Amino acid sequence: MATEVVVSFAIKRFGDMLIQEAIFLKGVRGKVERLKKDLGAMKCFLEEAEIKQEEDLRVRNWVSEIRDAVYDVEDIIDMFILNAESLRTDYFHKRVFKKLINRHKVGKKIEDIQLTLQYISNRREALGIKNIGEGTSGSGQMLQDLRRSSPRAEERVIVGLTQEADKLVKQLTVGDQRRRVISMVGMGGIGKTTLAKKVYNHEKIVKHFPDCRAWIYVSQDCRPREAYMQIINQVSAPTKEQAEMIEKYGENELGDFLHDHLKEKRYLIVLDDVWTCADWDFLAKVSSNDPDCPGNVFPDGSNGSRLLLTTRYKDVALHADARTIPHEMRLLSKKQRWDLFCRKAFLDADSESYPPDLKELGEEMVDKCNGLPLAIVVLGGLLSRNMSHTEWKKVHDNISAYLAKEGQMGVMAMLNLSYIDLPHYLKPCFLHLSLFPEDYVISSRKLLLLWTAEGFVPEQNERRMKDMAEVYLNELINRNLIQVVRMSVNARVTKCRVHDLV
């Protein structure tokens, strides 16, 4: 569970206790209020710490220590409430005696926890992790570098994308002459970048945009100046003197230069892996006063210019161009899954020529991938190294672990990026889904009630809490972490599920 939410819940319970049990808190009220303040101070720091802990073992251990301390705090609250209830039913003399003993116990336990929190705080400073938000970690940067895409490195084995590619090529080359943003949306590993490469290198695209095409990998570490430089280098051929001059430009000057260069041209620019609406605004230099404006970087010359954007989030796609329906990526069909696996595992050989028991194991493992192309490609590559039944059975019996550790680009590393990017209030809601069995179809009504009961939704009146929980559910759906199974006639989600690997 996300520690920041655990701390918030404990603080809220302390607040309730201070109001409702005031008569029983006499003598320890000051200690309770102090502990509440200490937890509040920790909470201010934890939101950033929870992001950093994915990449820094020291921070992860530090967060774990806070979580354990908060659980101790909740035990104190439970003990105090239990004692307060028992005192209400006792006789006067017995109640006075018990009250003194209970106050002493609660006071002593609070003092112990305050010492623990002070130790945790001191340890943070001693470890040199005062400024958690600064910089990008080595492991995070390494994964970004490994994922950095290029249109030249087109996949040799592609299954099930021909029709989708033809549809996108048509959107990019015909129709509205105004500048449009065509977006591809889907979960990590579903093949957005692969499809974008296929489209970018399509002969009709090359012919339609002969002189002005560029491919930019954006990622979570969005840097507009670097992106502008890459586009300029791809769509123009500056002289040595011009290049030196451009190199000295600031971000805004580069944006203006790029705008002026593109305004007379029909261009195609691919922005691969855009994570937030703010990243789009930074790149396009969209004014917050006029979000419908095309921005100050990518001009609308009414000549059929296009931007092709890939993202995991539907709201980012609609923010970039609300008039264009995003292209939602689909998981592979059963036939496509097996075809892709055979090409990777059997190296294009006829799968029927292999022993039936090997094929049977393969089919069962492919089903576990549930149509996610990245998982099938990683699995096929792993199994192609060893064709023995023993090795395949070993992978079959623990497929998730093998997919997780298969190189720096393991499936779990890719999917984990979506989890890391979740705002802190959505993390406990998402992790709560792990309580349901694999392939389980979840009633959204039941799920929203569970989230509310667990304290994951801010407490307001009952109606507002239910609405807020539904907002959380829809946000997880838009982030492609939850799949819709069934919707009601008024377009509300009634049944949902989670991809097995997620």
Short mmCIF file of N, CA and C in Angstrom, two decimals, residues 161 164-165 167-169 171-172 181-187 190-200 215 268-274 307-318 320 324-330 478 480:
data_model
loop_
_atom_site.label_atom_id
_atom_site.label_comp_id
_atom_site.label_asym_id
_atom_site.label_seq_id
_atom_site.Cartn_x
_atom_site.Cartn_y
_atom_site.Cartn_z
N LEU A 161 -0.71 -5.87 -37.46
CA LEU A 161 -0.75 -4.40 -37.48
C LEU A 161 -1.00 -3.82 -38.87
N GLU A 164 -4.29 -1.77 -39.13
CA GLU A 164 -4.18 -0.58 -38.30
C GLU A 164 -3.24 0.44 -38.94
N ALA A 165 -2.14 -0.05 -39.52
CA ALA A 165 -1.18 0.84 -40.18
C ALA A 165 -1.83 1.53 -41.38
N LYS A 167 -4.96 2.18 -41.84
CA LYS A 167 -5.95 3.15 -41.35
C LYS A 167 -5.25 4.45 -40.92
N LEU A 168 -4.13 4.32 -40.22
CA LEU A 168 -3.39 5.51 -39.76
C LEU A 168 -2.76 6.26 -40.93
N VAL A 169 -2.23 5.52 -41.90
CA VAL A 169 -1.65 6.15 -43.09
C VAL A 169 -2.70 7.01 -43.78
N GLN A 171 -5.36 8.40 -42.38
CA GLN A 171 -5.63 9.58 -41.54
C GLN A 171 -4.54 10.65 -41.72
N LEU A 172 -3.32 10.19 -41.94
CA LEU A 172 -2.20 11.13 -42.03
C LEU A 172 -2.08 11.78 -43.42
N VAL A 181 -3.52 16.30 -34.87
CA VAL A 181 -2.69 15.41 -34.05
C VAL A 181 -3.39 14.05 -34.01
N ILE A 182 -2.77 13.05 -34.58
CA ILE A 182 -3.29 11.68 -34.58
C ILE A 182 -2.60 10.93 -33.45
N SER A 183 -3.38 10.39 -32.50
CA SER A 183 -2.79 9.74 -31.33
C SER A 183 -3.06 8.24 -31.31
N MET A 184 -2.05 7.50 -30.84
CA MET A 184 -2.20 6.07 -30.57
C MET A 184 -2.12 5.87 -29.07
N VAL A 185 -3.13 5.20 -28.51
CA VAL A 185 -3.24 5.05 -27.07
C VAL A 185 -3.28 3.57 -26.70
N GLY A 186 -2.58 3.20 -25.63
CA GLY A 186 -2.62 1.81 -25.17
C GLY A 186 -1.64 1.58 -24.05
N MET A 187 -1.79 0.47 -23.35
CA MET A 187 -0.93 0.14 -22.22
C MET A 187 0.51 -0.11 -22.68
N ILE A 190 2.07 -2.73 -25.68
CA ILE A 190 1.02 -3.18 -26.59
C ILE A 190 1.40 -2.95 -28.05
N GLY A 191 2.47 -2.20 -28.32
CA GLY A 191 2.96 -2.07 -29.70
C GLY A 191 2.76 -0.71 -30.33
N LYS A 192 2.58 0.33 -29.51
CA LYS A 192 2.36 1.68 -30.06
C LYS A 192 3.57 2.15 -30.87
N THR A 193 4.76 2.01 -30.31
CA THR A 193 5.97 2.46 -31.00
C THR A 193 6.23 1.62 -32.24
N THR A 194 6.00 0.32 -32.15
CA THR A 194 6.17 -0.57 -33.31
C THR A 194 5.27 -0.15 -34.46
N LEU A 195 4.01 0.14 -34.15
CA LEU A 195 3.07 0.58 -35.18
C LEU A 195 3.47 1.94 -35.73
N ALA A 196 3.92 2.83 -34.85
CA ALA A 196 4.34 4.17 -35.30
C ALA A 196 5.51 4.08 -36.28
N LYS A 197 6.47 3.18 -36.01
CA LYS A 197 7.60 2.99 -36.92
C LYS A 197 7.14 2.48 -38.28
N LYS A 198 6.20 1.52 -38.24
CA LYS A 198 5.69 0.94 -39.49
C LYS A 198 5.01 2.02 -40.32
N VAL A 199 4.25 2.89 -39.67
CA VAL A 199 3.55 3.97 -40.36
C VAL A 199 4.55 5.00 -40.87
N TYR A 200 5.50 5.39 -40.03
CA TYR A 200 6.48 6.43 -40.37
C TYR A 200 7.29 6.04 -41.61
N TRP A 215 11.27 12.34 -36.06
CA TRP A 215 10.86 11.39 -35.01
C TRP A 215 11.53 11.80 -33.71
N LEU A 268 5.44 16.07 -41.03
CA LEU A 268 4.99 15.00 -40.13
C LEU A 268 6.01 14.88 -39.02
N ILE A 269 5.56 15.04 -37.79
CA ILE A 269 6.45 14.88 -36.63
C ILE A 269 5.85 13.85 -35.69
N VAL A 270 6.63 12.83 -35.37
CA VAL A 270 6.20 11.79 -34.43
C VAL A 270 6.73 12.15 -33.04
N LEU A 271 5.83 12.21 -32.08
CA LEU A 271 6.20 12.42 -30.68
C LEU A 271 5.91 11.11 -29.95
N ASP A 272 6.93 10.32 -29.74
CA ASP A 272 6.77 8.98 -29.17
C ASP A 272 6.87 9.01 -27.66
N ASP A 273 5.86 8.42 -26.99
CA ASP A 273 5.87 8.23 -25.54
C ASP A 273 5.69 9.56 -24.77
N VAL A 274 4.57 10.21 -25.01
CA VAL A 274 4.22 11.44 -24.27
C VAL A 274 3.41 11.03 -23.03
N LEU A 307 0.85 15.64 -36.76
CA LEU A 307 1.70 15.12 -35.69
C LEU A 307 1.15 13.76 -35.31
N LEU A 308 2.03 12.79 -35.12
CA LEU A 308 1.64 11.45 -34.70
C LEU A 308 2.16 11.26 -33.29
N LEU A 309 1.26 11.00 -32.35
CA LEU A 309 1.63 10.97 -30.94
C LEU A 309 1.32 9.60 -30.35
N THR A 310 2.23 9.03 -29.56
CA THR A 310 1.95 7.79 -28.84
C THR A 310 1.94 8.08 -27.35
N THR A 311 0.97 7.51 -26.65
CA THR A 311 0.83 7.76 -25.22
C THR A 311 0.08 6.60 -24.56
N ARG A 312 0.28 6.45 -23.27
CA ARG A 312 -0.47 5.44 -22.52
C ARG A 312 -1.81 5.98 -22.05
N TYR A 313 -2.01 7.29 -22.15
CA TYR A 313 -3.15 7.92 -21.51
C TYR A 313 -4.08 8.60 -22.51
N LYS A 314 -5.34 8.24 -22.44
CA LYS A 314 -6.33 8.79 -23.38
C LYS A 314 -6.52 10.28 -23.17
N ASP A 315 -6.43 10.75 -21.92
CA ASP A 315 -6.65 12.18 -21.68
C ASP A 315 -5.56 13.03 -22.33
N VAL A 316 -4.34 12.49 -22.43
CA VAL A 316 -3.25 13.21 -23.11
C VAL A 316 -3.58 13.34 -24.60
N ALA A 317 -4.08 12.25 -25.20
CA ALA A 317 -4.43 12.27 -26.63
C ALA A 317 -5.53 13.29 -26.91
N LEU A 318 -6.56 13.30 -26.09
CA LEU A 318 -7.67 14.24 -26.30
C LEU A 318 -7.26 15.67 -26.01
N ALA A 320 -4.27 16.90 -26.64
CA ALA A 320 -3.48 17.35 -27.78
C ALA A 320 -4.36 17.71 -28.98
N THR A 324 -9.93 14.97 -32.88
CA THR A 324 -9.53 13.71 -33.52
C THR A 324 -9.70 12.56 -32.53
N ILE A 325 -10.39 11.51 -32.96
CA ILE A 325 -10.60 10.35 -32.09
C ILE A 325 -9.30 9.55 -31.99
N PRO A 326 -8.80 9.32 -30.77
CA PRO A 326 -7.55 8.55 -30.61
C PRO A 326 -7.69 7.13 -31.15
N HIS A 327 -6.61 6.61 -31.70
CA HIS A 327 -6.57 5.22 -32.17
C HIS A 327 -6.19 4.34 -30.97
N GLU A 328 -7.14 3.54 -30.49
CA GLU A 328 -6.90 2.71 -29.31
C GLU A 328 -6.37 1.34 -29.74
N MET A 329 -5.18 1.02 -29.26
CA MET A 329 -4.51 -0.23 -29.62
C MET A 329 -5.25 -1.42 -29.02
N ARG A 330 -5.28 -2.52 -29.77
CA ARG A 330 -5.95 -3.73 -29.30
C ARG A 330 -4.94 -4.82 -28.98
N ASN A 478 -8.44 5.18 -18.05
CA ASN A 478 -7.81 6.06 -19.05
C ASN A 478 -6.30 5.87 -19.11
N ASN A 480 -4.99 3.00 -18.91
CA ASN A 480 -4.83 1.64 -19.46
C ASN A 480 -4.28 0.65 -18.45
#
